[in-house]
Coordinates of C-alpha atoms and ligand atoms in Angstrom, one line a residue:
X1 CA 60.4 19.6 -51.6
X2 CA 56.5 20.2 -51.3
X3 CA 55.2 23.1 -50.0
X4 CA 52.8 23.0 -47.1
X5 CA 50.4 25.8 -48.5
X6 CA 48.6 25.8 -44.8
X7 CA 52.2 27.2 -43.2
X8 CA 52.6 30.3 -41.8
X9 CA 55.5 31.4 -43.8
X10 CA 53.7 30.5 -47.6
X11 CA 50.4 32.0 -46.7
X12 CA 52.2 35.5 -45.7
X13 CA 54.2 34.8 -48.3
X14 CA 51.4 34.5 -50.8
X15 CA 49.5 36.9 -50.2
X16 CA 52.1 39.7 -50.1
X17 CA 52.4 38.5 -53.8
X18 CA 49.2 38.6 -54.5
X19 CA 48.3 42.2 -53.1
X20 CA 51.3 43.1 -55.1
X21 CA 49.5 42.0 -58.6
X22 CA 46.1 43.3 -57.6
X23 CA 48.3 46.6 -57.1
X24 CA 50.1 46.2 -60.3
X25 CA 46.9 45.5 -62.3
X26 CA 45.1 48.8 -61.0
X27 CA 47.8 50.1 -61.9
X28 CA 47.8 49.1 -65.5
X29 CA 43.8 49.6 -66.1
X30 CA 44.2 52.9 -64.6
X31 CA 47.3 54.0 -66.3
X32 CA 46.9 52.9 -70.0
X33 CA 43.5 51.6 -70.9
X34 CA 41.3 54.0 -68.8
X35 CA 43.5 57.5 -69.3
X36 CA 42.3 57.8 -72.8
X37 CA 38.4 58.0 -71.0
X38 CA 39.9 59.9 -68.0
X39 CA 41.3 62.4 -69.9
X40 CA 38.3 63.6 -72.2
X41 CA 36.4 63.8 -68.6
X42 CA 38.4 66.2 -66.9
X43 CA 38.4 68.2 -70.0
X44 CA 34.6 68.2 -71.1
X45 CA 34.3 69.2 -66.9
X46 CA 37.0 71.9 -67.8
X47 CA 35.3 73.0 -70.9
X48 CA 31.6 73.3 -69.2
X49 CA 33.4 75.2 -66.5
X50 CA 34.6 77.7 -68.5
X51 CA 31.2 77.3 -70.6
X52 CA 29.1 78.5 -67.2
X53 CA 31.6 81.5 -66.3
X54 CA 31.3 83.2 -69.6
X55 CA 27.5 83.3 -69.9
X56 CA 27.5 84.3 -66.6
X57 CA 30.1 87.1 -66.9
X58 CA 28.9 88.1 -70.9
X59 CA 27.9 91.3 -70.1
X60 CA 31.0 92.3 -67.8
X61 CA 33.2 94.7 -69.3
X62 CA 36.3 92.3 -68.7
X63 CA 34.6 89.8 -70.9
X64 CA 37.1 89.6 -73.3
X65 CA 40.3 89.0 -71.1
X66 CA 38.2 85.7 -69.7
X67 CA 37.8 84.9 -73.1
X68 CA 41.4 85.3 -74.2
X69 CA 42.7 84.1 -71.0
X70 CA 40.6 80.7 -70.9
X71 CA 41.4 80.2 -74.2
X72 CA 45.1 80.4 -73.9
X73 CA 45.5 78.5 -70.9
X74 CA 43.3 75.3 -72.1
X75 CA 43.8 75.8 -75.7
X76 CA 40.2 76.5 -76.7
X77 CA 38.5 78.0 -79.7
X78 CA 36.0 80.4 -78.1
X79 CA 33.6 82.3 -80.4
X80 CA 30.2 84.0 -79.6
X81 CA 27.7 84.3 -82.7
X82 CA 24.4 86.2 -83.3
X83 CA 21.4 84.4 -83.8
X84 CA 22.6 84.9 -88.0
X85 CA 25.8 82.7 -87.2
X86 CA 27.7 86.4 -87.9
X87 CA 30.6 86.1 -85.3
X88 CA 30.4 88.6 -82.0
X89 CA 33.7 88.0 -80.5
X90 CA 36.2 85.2 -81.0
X91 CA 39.7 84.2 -79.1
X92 CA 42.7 84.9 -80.2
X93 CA 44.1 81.6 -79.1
X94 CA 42.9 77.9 -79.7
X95 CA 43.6 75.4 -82.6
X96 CA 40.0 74.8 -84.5
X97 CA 39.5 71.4 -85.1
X98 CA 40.6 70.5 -88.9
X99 CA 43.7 70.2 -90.9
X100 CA 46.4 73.0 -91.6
X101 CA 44.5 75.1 -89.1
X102 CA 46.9 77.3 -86.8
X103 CA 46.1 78.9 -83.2
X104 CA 43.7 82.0 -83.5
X105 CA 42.3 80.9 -87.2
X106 CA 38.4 80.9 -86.9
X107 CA 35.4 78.0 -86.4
X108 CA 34.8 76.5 -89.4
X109 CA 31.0 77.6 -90.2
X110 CA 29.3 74.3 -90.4
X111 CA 30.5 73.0 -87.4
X112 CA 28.4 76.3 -85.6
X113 CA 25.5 75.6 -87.9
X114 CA 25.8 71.7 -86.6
X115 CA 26.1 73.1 -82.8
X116 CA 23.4 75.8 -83.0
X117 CA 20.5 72.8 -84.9
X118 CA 21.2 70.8 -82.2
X119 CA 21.2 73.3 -79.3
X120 CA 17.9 74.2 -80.3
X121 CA 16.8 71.0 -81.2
X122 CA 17.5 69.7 -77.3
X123 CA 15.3 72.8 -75.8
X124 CA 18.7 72.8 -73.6
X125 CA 20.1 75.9 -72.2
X126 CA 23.4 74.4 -73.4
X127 CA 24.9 71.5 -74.7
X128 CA 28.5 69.5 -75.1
X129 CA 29.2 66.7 -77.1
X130 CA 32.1 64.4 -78.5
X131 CA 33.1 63.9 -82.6
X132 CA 35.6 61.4 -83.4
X133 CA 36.9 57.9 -82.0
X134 CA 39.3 57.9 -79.0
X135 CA 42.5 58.9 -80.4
X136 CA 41.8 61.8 -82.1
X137 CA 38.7 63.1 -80.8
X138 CA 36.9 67.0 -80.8
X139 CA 35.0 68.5 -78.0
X140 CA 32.0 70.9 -78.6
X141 CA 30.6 73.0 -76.3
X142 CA 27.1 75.7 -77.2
X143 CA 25.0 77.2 -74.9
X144 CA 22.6 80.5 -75.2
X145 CA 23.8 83.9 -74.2
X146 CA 20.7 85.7 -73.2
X147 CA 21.6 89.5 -73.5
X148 CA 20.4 92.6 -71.7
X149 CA 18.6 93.8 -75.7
X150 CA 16.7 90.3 -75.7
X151 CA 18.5 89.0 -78.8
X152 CA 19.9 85.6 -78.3
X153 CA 23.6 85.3 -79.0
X154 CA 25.5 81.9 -79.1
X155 CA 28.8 80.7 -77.4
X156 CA 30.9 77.9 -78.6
X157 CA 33.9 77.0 -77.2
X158 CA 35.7 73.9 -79.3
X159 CA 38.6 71.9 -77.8
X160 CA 41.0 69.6 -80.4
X161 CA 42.2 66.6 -78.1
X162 CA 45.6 65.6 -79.4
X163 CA 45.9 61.9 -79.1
X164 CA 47.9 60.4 -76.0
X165 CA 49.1 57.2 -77.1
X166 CA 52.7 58.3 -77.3
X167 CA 52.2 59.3 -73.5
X168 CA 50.6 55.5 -73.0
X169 CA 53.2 54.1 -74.6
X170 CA 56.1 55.7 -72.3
X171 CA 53.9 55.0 -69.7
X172 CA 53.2 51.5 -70.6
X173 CA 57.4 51.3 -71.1
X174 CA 57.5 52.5 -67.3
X175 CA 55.0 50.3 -66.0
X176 CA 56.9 47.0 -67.5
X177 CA 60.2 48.0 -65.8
X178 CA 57.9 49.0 -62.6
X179 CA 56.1 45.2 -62.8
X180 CA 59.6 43.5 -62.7
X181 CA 61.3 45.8 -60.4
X182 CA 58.1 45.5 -57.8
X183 CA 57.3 42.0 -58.7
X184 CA 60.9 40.7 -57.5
X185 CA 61.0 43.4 -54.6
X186 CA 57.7 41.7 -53.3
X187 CA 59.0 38.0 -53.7
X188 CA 62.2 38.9 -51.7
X189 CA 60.5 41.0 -49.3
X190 CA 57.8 38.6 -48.7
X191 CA 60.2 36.0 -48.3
X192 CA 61.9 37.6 -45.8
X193 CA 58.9 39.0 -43.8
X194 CA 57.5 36.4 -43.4
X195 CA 60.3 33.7 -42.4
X196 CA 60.9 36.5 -39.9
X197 CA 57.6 36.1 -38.6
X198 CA 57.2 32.0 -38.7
X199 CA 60.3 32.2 -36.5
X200 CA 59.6 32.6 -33.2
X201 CA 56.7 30.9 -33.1
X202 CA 58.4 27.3 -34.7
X203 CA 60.6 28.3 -31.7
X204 CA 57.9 27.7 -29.3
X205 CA 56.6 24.7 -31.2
X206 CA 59.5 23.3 -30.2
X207 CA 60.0 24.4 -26.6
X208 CA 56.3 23.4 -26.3
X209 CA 57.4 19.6 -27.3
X210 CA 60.0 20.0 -25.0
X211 CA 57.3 20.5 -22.1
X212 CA 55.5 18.0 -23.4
X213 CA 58.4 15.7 -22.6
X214 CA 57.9 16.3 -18.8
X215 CA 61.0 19.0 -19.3
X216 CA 59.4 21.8 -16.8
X217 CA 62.7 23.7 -16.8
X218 CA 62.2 25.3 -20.3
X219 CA 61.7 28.8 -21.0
X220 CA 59.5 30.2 -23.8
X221 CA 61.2 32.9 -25.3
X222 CA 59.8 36.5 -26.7
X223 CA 59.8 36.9 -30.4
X224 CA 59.5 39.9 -32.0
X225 CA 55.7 40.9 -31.8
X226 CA 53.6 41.9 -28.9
X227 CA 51.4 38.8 -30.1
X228 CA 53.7 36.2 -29.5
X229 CA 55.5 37.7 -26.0
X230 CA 52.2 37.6 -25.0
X231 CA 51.7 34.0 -26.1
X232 CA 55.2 33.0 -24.5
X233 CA 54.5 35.0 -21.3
X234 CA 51.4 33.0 -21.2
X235 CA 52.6 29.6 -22.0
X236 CA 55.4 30.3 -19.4
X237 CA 53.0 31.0 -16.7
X238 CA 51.3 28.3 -17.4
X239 CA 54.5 26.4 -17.2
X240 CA 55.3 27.8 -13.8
X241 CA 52.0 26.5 -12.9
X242 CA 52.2 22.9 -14.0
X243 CA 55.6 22.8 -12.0
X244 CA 53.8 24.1 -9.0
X245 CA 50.9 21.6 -8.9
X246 CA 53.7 19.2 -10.0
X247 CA 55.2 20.0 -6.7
X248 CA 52.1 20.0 -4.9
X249 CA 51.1 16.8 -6.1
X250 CA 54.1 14.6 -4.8
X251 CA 53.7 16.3 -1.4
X252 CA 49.9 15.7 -1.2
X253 CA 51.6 11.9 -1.9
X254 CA 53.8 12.1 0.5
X255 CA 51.5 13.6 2.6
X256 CA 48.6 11.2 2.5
X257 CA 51.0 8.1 2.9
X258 CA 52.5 9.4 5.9
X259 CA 49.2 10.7 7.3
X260 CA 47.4 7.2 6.8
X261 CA 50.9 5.2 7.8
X262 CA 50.7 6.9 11.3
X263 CA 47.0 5.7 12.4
X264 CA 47.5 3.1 10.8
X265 CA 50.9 2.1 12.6
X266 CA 49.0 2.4 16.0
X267 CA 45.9 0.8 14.7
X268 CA 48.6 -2.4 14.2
X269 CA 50.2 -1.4 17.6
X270 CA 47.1 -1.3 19.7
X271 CA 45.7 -4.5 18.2
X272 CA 48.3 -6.1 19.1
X273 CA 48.8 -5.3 22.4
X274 CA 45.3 -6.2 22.8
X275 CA 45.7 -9.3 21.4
X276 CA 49.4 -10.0 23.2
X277 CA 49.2 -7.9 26.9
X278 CA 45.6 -6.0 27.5
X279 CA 43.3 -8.8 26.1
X280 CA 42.7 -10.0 29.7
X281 CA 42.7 -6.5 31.2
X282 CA 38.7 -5.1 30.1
X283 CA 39.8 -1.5 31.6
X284 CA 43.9 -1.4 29.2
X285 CA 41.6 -3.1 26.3
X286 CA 38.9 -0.4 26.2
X287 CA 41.2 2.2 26.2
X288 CA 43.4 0.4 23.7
X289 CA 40.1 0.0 21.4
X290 CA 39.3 3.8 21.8
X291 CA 42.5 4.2 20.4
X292 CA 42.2 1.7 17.5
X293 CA 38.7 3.2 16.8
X294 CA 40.0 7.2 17.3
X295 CA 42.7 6.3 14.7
X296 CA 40.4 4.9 12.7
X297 CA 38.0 7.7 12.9
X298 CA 41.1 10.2 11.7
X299 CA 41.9 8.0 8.5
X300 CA 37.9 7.7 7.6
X301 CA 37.8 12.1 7.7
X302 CA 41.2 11.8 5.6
X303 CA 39.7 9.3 2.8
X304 CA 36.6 11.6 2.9
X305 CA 38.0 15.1 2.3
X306 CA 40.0 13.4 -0.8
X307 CA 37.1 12.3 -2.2
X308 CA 35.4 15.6 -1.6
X309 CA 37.7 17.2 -3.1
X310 CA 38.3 14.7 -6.1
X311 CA 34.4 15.2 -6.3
X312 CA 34.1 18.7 -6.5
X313 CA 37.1 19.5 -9.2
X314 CA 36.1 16.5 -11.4
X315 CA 32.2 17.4 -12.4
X316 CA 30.4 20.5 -12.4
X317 CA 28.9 21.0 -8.7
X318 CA 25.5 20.2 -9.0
X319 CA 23.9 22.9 -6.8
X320 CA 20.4 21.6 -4.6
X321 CA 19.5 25.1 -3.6
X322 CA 16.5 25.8 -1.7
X323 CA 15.6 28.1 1.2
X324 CA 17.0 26.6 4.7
X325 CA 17.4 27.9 8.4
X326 CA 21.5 28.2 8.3
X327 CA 21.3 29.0 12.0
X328 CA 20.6 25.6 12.7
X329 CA 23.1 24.2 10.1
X330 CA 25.5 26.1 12.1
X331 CA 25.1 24.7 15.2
X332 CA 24.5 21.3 14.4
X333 CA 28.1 21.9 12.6
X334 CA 29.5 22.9 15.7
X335 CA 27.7 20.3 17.7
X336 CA 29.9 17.8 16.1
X337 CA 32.8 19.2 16.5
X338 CA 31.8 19.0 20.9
X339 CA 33.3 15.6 21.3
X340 CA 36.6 16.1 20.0
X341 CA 36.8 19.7 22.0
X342 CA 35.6 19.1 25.1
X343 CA 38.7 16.4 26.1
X344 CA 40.9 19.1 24.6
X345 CA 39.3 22.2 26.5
X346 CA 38.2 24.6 23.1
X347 CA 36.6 27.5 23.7
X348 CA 34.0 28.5 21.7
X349 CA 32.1 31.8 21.4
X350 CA 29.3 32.0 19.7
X351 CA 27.4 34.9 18.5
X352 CA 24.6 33.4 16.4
X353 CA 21.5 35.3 14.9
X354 CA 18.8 33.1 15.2
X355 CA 16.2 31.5 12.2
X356 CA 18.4 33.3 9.6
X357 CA 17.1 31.9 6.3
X358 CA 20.0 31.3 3.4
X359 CA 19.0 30.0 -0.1
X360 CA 21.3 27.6 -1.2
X361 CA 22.9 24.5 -1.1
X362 CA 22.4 22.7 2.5
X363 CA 25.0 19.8 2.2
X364 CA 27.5 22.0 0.5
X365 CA 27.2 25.1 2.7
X366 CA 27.9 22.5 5.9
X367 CA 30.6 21.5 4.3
X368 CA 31.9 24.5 4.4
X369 CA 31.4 25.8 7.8
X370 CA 32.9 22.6 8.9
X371 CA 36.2 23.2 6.9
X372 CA 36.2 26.7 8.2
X373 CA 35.7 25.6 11.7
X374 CA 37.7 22.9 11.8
X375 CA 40.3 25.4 10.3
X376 CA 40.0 27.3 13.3
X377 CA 40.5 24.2 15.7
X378 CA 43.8 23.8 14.2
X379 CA 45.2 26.6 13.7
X380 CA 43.9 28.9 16.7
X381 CA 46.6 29.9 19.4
X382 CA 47.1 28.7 23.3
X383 CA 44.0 30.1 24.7
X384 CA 42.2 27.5 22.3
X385 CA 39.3 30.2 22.0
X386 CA 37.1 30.2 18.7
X387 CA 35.1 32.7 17.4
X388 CA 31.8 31.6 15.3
X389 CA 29.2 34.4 14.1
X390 CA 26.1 34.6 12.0
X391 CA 24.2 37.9 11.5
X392 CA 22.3 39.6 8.6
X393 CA 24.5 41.9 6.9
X394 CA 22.3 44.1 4.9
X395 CA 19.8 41.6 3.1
X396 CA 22.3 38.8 3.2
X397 CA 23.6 36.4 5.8
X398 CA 27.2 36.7 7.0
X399 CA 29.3 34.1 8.3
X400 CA 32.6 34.2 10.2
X401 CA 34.7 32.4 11.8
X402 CA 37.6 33.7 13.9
X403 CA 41.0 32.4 15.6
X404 CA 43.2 33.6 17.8
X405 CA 46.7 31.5 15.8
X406 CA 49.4 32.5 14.1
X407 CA 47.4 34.0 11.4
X408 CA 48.5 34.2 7.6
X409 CA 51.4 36.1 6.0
X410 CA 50.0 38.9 3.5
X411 CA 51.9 36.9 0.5
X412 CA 50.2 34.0 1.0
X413 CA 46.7 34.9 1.6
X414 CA 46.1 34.4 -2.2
X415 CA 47.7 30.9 -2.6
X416 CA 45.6 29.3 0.7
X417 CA 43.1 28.7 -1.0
X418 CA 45.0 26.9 -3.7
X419 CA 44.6 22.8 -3.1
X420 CA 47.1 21.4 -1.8
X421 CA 48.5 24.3 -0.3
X422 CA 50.0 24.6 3.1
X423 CA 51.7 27.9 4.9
X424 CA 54.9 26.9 6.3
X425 CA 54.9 27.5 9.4
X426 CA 51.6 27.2 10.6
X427 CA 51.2 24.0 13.8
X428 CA 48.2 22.2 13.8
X429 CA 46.5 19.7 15.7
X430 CA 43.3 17.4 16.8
X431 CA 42.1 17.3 12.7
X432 CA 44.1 15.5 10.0
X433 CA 44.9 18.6 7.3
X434 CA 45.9 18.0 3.4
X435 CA 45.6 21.2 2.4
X436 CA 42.1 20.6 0.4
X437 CA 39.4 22.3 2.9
X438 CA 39.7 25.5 1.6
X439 CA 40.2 24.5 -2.0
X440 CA 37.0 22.5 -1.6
X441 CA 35.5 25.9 0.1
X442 CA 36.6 27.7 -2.4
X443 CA 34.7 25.6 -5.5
X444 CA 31.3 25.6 -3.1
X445 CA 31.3 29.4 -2.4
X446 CA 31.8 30.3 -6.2
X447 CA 29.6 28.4 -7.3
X448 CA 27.1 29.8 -5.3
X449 CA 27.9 33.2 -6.3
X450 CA 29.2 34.1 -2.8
X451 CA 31.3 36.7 -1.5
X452 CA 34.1 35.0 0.8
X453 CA 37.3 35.9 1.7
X454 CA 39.8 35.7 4.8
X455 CA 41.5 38.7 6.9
X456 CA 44.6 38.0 8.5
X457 CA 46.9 39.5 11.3
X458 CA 50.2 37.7 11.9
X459 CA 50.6 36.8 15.5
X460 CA 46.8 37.8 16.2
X461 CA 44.9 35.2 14.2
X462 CA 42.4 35.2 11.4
X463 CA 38.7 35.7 10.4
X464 CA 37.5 33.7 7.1
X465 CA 33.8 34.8 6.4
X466 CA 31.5 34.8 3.6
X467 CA 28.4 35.6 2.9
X468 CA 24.9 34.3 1.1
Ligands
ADP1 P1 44.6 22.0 5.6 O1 43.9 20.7 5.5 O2 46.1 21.8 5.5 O3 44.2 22.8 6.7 P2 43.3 23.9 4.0 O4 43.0 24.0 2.5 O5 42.1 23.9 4.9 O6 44.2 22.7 4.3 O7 44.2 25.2 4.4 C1 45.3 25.5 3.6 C2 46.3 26.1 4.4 O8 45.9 27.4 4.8 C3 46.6 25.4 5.7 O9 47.6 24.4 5.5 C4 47.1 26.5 6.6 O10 48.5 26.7 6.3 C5 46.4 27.7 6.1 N1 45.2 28.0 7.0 C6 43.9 27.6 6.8 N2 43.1 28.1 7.8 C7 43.9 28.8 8.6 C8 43.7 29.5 9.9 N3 42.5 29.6 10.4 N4 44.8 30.1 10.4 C9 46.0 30.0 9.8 N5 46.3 29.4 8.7 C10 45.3 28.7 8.1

């Protein structure tokens, strides 16, 4: 079996382990081959400690209980001498360093004369220093008493550090037995762990194949960890969102063959009643080639919002911007829209601000006012009325356009503008819809950095508006 070192599960898996040795080797420096170092530290502290109290205190009537009570506790040799090495005071506890010597037996003398020469030779107020290797070593202490009379006297406090290696060895016993027992814990632990957490996420791996297989039924599932519901919430939505275009896609299919079979059915009918019946009839043939040429006019605007749109999601809108009178863009817009309204009796009201100026995109902003209007053709209600305005709103130029339709359910103001979309039960008429313009509306306004939106009554109609 080869191990893929790149997985998941061994990576967690190692470095558990590892942290596990770089906790067992601190362990080991700290516990056997450092104490020996650590130990004569914290006692030399200790020592200069007690060292500092006593000359401070020397002259306190209580002198003597520090003395006796530091030495006892710490195991000290604490003696004060004159400046003729003739001893003042001296503990009754402490081993002096040496063989045969028993607790409260004096400093030998030369090791005071040693201390005192080198006292005075460092100029020091006081001094400490080490004698002997690391398992069996003696700590010296000397600093100068100055005394109310002006004679010097001299304190020197002596510690005997009994070797440790017995404790190091138990210890290093200990820590053998500690290295197996948390060696093998880590191994199983870390096996476990992290299996546990390579789980759920080869779970999704393979419900993710599954999707790739076209199969847009699956269902991520949660794992454990915040991490990965959120991932599997994620990849689920997005799931929900392929089956939606999915859905959207075959009807825009459906939609576009049927919508180019119609015209195109009575393109075929027309011509051939011209070419069978009205062909000798000018007055049936010009009406039957109006048709032909109305039908063919419907299939052109059809062809040209699919490209539009197939334009505007495939590159990056390329934005001409420059400074343009968007009162006349507007009514040129509306202009064309005169022909097709005035056989069907539309309404339009205008309230237009005149020689407002908009910076932007010229071609792309008429694009948009004529999805919006033509919008409102379809979808406005019986009294065929539609209202267009265009004022300054507070430095900026805001467009709307108002019908008087069906208006939009509150759930589905979001989705609208969504391509491919269609609400239900809206009726149209006079312009060919795919459910692109406001998808392609959409694209233009954001990427001009517009504010747009639509409000909506049901039953009274709706206002879409934006502003530049
Ligand atoms: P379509 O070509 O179908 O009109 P759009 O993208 O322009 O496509 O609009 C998407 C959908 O939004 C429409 O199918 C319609 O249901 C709804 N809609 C758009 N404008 C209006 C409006 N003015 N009043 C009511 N519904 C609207």
């Amino acid at each position: 079996m080869q191990i893929d070192f790149r997985s998941l599960k061994v990576k967690v898996w190692l470095y558990f382990v590892l942290f596990s040795i770089i906790i067992l080797t601190v362990l080991w420096l700290l516990q056997v081959i450092f104490i020996q170092s650590f130990y004569q530290d914290l006692k030399i502290n200790e020592i200069i400690k007690i060292g500092n109290t006593i000359a401070n205190n020397y002259e306190n009537e209580n002198i003597d209980n520090i003395i006796n009570e530091s030495s006892f506790k710490n195991n000290l040799l604490i003696t004060i001498y004159d400046a003729n090495s003739n001893i003042v005071k001296s503990s009754m506890f402490g081993t002096p360093p040496g063989p045969g010597r028993g607790p409260g037996s004096q400093q030998p003398p030369d090791d005071f004369v040693y201390l005192k020469q080198r006292l005075l030779d460092s100029g020091e107020n006081s001094i400490h220093y080490t004698v002997g290797g690391p398992r069996m070593a003696r700590l010296f202490y000397g600093c100068v008493l100055s005394t109310a009379a002006g004679t010097p006297l001299y304190l020197s406090i002596t510690a005997t550090l009994p070797p440790i290696d017995p404790a190091i060895e138990i210890l290093k016993n200990q820590l053998v037995y500690i290295t197996i027992i948390l060696f093998l814990l880590a191994f199983i632990i870390a096996y476990i762990f992290s299996r546990h957490l390579s789980k759920p996420i080869v779970k999704l791996t393979q419900t993710a194949k599954q999707l790739a297989a076209n199969n847009l039924d699956v269902i991520f599932e949660k794992g454990n960890y915040t991490e990965i519901d959120q991932l599997a919430g994620a990849l689920n939505y997005a799931t929900q969102e392929i089956s939606r275009v999915d859905i959207l896609r075959k009807d825009l299919i459906a939609n576009i063959s049927h919508d180019l079979r119609t015209p195109l059915t009575i393109i075929k009918f027309y011509g051939e009643m011209i070419k069978d019946i009205s062909g000798d009839n000018p007055e049936k043939r010009r009406e039957h080639a109006e048709l032909i040429m109305k039908e063919s006019d419907r299939m052109a605007s059809l062809v040209n919002n699919i490209l539009e749109f197939s334009k505007a999601q495939s590159e990056k809108l390329a934005l001409n911007c420059r400074k343009f009178n968007i009162s006349n863009t507007v009514h040129s817009v509306i202009t064309r829209f005169h022909e097709l309204t005035r056989q069907d009796g539309y309404i339009f009201k205008l309230e237009l601000a005149e020689n407002l100026y908009a910076n932007a995109d010229e071609e792309q902003i008429e694009r948009v006012l004529y999805n919006l209007i033509s919008n409102a053709i379809n979808y406005t209600g019986d009294d065929k009325t539609i209202t267009v305005q265009l004022k300054n709103f507070s430095g900026k130029v805001r467009f709307a356009v108002t019908d008087t339709g069906y208006g939009i359910p509150e759930d589905q103001l979001q989705n609208i503008w969504e391509r491919y979309y269609k609400v239900k039960e809206t009726h149209k008429r006079a312009v060919v819809g795919n459910g692109l313009g406001l998808s392609i509306v959409k694209h233009i306004l954001q990427h001009h950095n517009a504010k747009f939106g639509v409000d909506s009554t049901v039953g009274r109609g709706s206002t879409f508006w934006f502003e530049l």
